[in-house]
mmCIF file of C-alpha atoms in Angstrom:
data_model
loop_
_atom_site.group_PDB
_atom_site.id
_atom_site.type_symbol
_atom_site.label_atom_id
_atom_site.label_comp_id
_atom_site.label_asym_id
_atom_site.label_seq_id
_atom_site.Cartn_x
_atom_site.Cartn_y
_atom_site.Cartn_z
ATOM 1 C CA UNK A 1171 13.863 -54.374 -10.424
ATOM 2 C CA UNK A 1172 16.942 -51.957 -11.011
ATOM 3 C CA UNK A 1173 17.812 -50.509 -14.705
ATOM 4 C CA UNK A 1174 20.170 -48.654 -15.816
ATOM 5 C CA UNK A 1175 19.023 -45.412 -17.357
ATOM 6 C CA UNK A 1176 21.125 -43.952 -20.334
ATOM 7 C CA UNK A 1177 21.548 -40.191 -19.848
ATOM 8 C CA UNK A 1178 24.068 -38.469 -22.389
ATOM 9 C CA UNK A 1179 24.351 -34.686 -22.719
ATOM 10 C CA UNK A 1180 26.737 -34.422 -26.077
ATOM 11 C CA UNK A 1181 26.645 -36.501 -29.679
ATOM 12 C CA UNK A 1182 28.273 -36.195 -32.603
ATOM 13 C CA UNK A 1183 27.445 -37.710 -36.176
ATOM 14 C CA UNK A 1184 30.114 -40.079 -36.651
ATOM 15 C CA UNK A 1185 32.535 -42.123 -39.917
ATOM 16 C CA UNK A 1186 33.311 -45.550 -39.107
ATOM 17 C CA UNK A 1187 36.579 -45.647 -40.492
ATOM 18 C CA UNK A 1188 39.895 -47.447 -40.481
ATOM 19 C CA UNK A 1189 42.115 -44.185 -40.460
ATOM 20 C CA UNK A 1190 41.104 -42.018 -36.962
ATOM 21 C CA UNK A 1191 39.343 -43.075 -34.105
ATOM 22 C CA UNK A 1192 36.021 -41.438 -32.963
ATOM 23 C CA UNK A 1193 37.007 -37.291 -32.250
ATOM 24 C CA UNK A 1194 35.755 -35.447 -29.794
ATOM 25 C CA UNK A 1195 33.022 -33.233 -30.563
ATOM 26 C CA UNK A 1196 35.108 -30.171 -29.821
ATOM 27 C CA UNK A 1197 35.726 -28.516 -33.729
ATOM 28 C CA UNK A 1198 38.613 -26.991 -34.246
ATOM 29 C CA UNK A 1199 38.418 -25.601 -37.674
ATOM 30 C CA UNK A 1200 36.349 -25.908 -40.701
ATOM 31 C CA UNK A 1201 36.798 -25.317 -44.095
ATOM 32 C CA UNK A 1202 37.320 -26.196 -47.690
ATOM 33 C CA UNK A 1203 40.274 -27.364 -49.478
ATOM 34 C CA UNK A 1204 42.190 -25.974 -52.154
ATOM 35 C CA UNK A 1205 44.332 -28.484 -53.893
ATOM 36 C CA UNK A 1206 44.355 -32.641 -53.583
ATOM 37 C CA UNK A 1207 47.406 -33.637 -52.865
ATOM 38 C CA UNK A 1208 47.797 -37.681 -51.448
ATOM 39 C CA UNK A 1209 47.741 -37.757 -47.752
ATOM 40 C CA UNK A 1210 47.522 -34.089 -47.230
ATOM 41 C CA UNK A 1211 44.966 -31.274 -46.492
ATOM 42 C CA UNK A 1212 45.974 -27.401 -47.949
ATOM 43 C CA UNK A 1213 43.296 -25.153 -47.142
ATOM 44 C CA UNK A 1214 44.655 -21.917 -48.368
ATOM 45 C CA UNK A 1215 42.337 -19.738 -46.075
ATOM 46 C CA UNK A 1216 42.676 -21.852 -42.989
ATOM 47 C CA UNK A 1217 44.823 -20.873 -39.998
ATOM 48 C CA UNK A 1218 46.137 -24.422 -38.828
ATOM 49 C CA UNK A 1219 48.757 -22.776 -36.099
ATOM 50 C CA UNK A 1220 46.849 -20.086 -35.068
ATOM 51 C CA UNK A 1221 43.765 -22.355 -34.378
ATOM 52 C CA UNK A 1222 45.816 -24.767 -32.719
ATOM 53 C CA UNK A 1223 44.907 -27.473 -34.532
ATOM 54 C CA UNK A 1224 47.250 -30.391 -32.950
ATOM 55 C CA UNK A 1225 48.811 -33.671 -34.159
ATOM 56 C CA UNK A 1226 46.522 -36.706 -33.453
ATOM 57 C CA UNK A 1227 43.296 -34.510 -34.298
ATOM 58 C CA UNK A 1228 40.569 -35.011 -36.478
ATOM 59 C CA UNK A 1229 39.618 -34.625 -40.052
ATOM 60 C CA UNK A 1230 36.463 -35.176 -41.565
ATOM 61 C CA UNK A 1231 35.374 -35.078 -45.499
ATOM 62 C CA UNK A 1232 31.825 -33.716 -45.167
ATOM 63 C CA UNK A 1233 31.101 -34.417 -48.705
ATOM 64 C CA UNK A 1234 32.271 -37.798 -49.065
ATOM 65 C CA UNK A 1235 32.314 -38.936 -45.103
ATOM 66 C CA UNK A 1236 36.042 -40.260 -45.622
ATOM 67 C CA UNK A 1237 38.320 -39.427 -42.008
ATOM 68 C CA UNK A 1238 41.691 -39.106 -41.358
ATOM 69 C CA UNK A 1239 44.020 -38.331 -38.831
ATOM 70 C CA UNK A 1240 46.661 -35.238 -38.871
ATOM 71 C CA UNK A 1241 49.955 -36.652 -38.477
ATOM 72 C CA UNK A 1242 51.944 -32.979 -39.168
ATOM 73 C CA UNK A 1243 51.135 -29.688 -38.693
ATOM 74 C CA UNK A 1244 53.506 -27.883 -41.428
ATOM 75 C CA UNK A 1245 51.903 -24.566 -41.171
ATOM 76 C CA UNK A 1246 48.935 -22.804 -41.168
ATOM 77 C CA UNK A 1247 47.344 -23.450 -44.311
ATOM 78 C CA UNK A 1248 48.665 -26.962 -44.781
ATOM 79 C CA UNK A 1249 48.531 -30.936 -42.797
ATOM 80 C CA UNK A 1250 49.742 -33.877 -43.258
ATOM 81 C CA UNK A 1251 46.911 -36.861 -42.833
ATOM 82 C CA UNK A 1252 47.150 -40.092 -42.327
ATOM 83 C CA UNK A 1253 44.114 -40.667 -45.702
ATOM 84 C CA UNK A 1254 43.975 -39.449 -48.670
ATOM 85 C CA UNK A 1255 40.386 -38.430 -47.838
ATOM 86 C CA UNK A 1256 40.190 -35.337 -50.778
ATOM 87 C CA UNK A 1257 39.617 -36.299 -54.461
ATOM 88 C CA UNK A 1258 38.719 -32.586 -55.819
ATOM 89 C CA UNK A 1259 39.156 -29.070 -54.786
ATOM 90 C CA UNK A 1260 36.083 -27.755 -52.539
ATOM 91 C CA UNK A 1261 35.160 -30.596 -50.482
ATOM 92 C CA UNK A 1262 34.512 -29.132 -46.996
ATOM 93 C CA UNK A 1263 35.701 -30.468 -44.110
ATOM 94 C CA UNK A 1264 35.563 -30.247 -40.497
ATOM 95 C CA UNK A 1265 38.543 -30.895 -37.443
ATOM 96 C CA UNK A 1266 37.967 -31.965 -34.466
ATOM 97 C CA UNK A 1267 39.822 -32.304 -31.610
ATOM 98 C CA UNK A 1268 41.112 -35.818 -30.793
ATOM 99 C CA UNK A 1269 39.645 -37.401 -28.164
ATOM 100 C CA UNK A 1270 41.306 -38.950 -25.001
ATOM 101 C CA UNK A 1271 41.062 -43.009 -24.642
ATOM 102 C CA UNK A 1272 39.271 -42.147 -21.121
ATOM 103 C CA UNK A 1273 36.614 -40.414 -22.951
ATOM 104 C CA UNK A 1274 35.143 -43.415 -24.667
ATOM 105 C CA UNK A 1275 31.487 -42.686 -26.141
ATOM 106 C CA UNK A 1276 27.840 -45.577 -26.550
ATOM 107 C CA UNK A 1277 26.431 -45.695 -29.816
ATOM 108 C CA UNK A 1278 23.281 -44.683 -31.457
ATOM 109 C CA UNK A 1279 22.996 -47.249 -34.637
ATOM 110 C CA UNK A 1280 20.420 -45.517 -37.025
ATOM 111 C CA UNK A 1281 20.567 -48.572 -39.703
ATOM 112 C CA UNK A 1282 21.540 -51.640 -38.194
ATOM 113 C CA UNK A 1283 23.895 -54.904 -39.422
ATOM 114 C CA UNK A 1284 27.259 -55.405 -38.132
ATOM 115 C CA UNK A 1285 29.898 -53.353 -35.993
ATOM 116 C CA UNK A 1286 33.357 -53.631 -35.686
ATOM 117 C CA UNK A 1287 34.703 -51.621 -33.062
ATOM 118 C CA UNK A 1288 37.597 -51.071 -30.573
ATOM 119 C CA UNK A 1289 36.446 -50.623 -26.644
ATOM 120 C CA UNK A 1290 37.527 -48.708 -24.100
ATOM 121 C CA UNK A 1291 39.563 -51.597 -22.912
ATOM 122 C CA UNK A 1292 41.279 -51.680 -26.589
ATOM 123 C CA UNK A 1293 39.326 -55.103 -27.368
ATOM 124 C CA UNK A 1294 38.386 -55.328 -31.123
ATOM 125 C CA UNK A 1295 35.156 -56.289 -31.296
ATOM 126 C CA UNK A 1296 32.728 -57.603 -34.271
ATOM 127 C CA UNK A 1297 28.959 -57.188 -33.252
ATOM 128 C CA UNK A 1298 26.446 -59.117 -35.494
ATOM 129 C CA UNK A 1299 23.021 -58.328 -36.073
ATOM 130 C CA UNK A 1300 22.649 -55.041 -34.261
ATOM 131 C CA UNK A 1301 19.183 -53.305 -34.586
ATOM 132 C CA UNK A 1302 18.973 -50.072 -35.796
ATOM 133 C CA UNK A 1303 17.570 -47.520 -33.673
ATOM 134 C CA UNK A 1304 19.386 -49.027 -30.813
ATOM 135 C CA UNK A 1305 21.671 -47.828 -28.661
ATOM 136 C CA UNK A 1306 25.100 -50.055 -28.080
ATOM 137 C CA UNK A 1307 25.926 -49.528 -24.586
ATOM 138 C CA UNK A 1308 29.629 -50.020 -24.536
ATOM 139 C CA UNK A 1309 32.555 -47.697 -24.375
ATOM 140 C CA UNK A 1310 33.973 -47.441 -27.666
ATOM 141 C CA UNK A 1311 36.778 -45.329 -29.394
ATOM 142 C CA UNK A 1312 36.850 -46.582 -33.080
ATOM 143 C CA UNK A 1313 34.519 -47.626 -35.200
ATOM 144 C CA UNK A 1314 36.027 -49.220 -38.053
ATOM 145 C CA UNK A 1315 34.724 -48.986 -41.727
ATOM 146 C CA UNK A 1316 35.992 -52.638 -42.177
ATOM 147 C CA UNK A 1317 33.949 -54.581 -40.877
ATOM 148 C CA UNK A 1318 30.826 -52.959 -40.046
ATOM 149 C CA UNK A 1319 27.692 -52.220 -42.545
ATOM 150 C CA UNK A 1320 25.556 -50.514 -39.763
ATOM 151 C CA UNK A 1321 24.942 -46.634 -40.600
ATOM 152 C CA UNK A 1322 23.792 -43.907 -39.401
ATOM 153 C CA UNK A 1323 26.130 -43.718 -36.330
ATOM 154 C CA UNK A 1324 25.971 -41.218 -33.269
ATOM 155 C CA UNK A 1325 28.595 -40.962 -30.868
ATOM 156 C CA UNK A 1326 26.725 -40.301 -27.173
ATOM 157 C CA UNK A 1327 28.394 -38.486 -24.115
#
């Protein structure tokens, strides 16, 4: 009897929520922030520009694992975000690059219970009862934070 063998060679430690879908695990920049301002991220000693960091990429809130999405690049040291993900000064965050819908990733669930999720086919999807320590092996781009109680997510490529 056949099986199919999962073999991935990249993962990243990922936030289900409703604001970005799952990043590539490229980084872009890292940092802290400097002021909290609603829907924005103004890292005074970031270089936004000169790191390329694009429209459509990225953030994460390390401290309070809260994502969002940069909808404007307005200069070097400030974005625009579709979240307001920052509730002090000196949470640190990382970017990532956005990810491509053709470069869907499986899931490692660490603490199981439900997952709501959009596939590579744009489907969204509620699975119930998933195990933890399990691997989900379907394509998926989002995980959303509504919707899903499992933890402990790992994006696998």
């Amino acid at each position: 009897m056949a099986y199919q063998k999962l073999q991935t060679s990249v993962g990243l430690n990922i936030v289900s929520t409703d604001n970005a879908d799952i990043p590539s695990p490229a980084v872009v920049e890292v940092g802290t922030n400097s002021t909290v301002v609603a829907n924005a991220l103004e890292d005074l000693s970031a270089t936004f520009v000169a790191n390329n960091v694009q429209v459509g990429d990225i953030v994460y809130n390390t401290v309070t694992l809260q994502a969002a999405t940069i909808t404007q690049v307005i200069d070097n040291t400030r974005l625009l975000i579709n979240a307001s993900i920052f509730a002090v000064v000196g949470e640190a965050y990382v970017i990532y690059a956005q990810n491509s819908p053709n470069n869907s990733s499986v899931l490692f669930v660490g603490t199981g219970g439900k997952l709501r999720v959009i596939t590579a086919g744009g489907q969204d999807i509620t699975f119930d009862q998933i195990l933890g320590g399990t691997f989900l092996p379907v394509q998926i781009l989002k995980v959303f934070k509504t919707g899903t109680t499992a933890t402990n997510l790992i994006a696998l490529w």
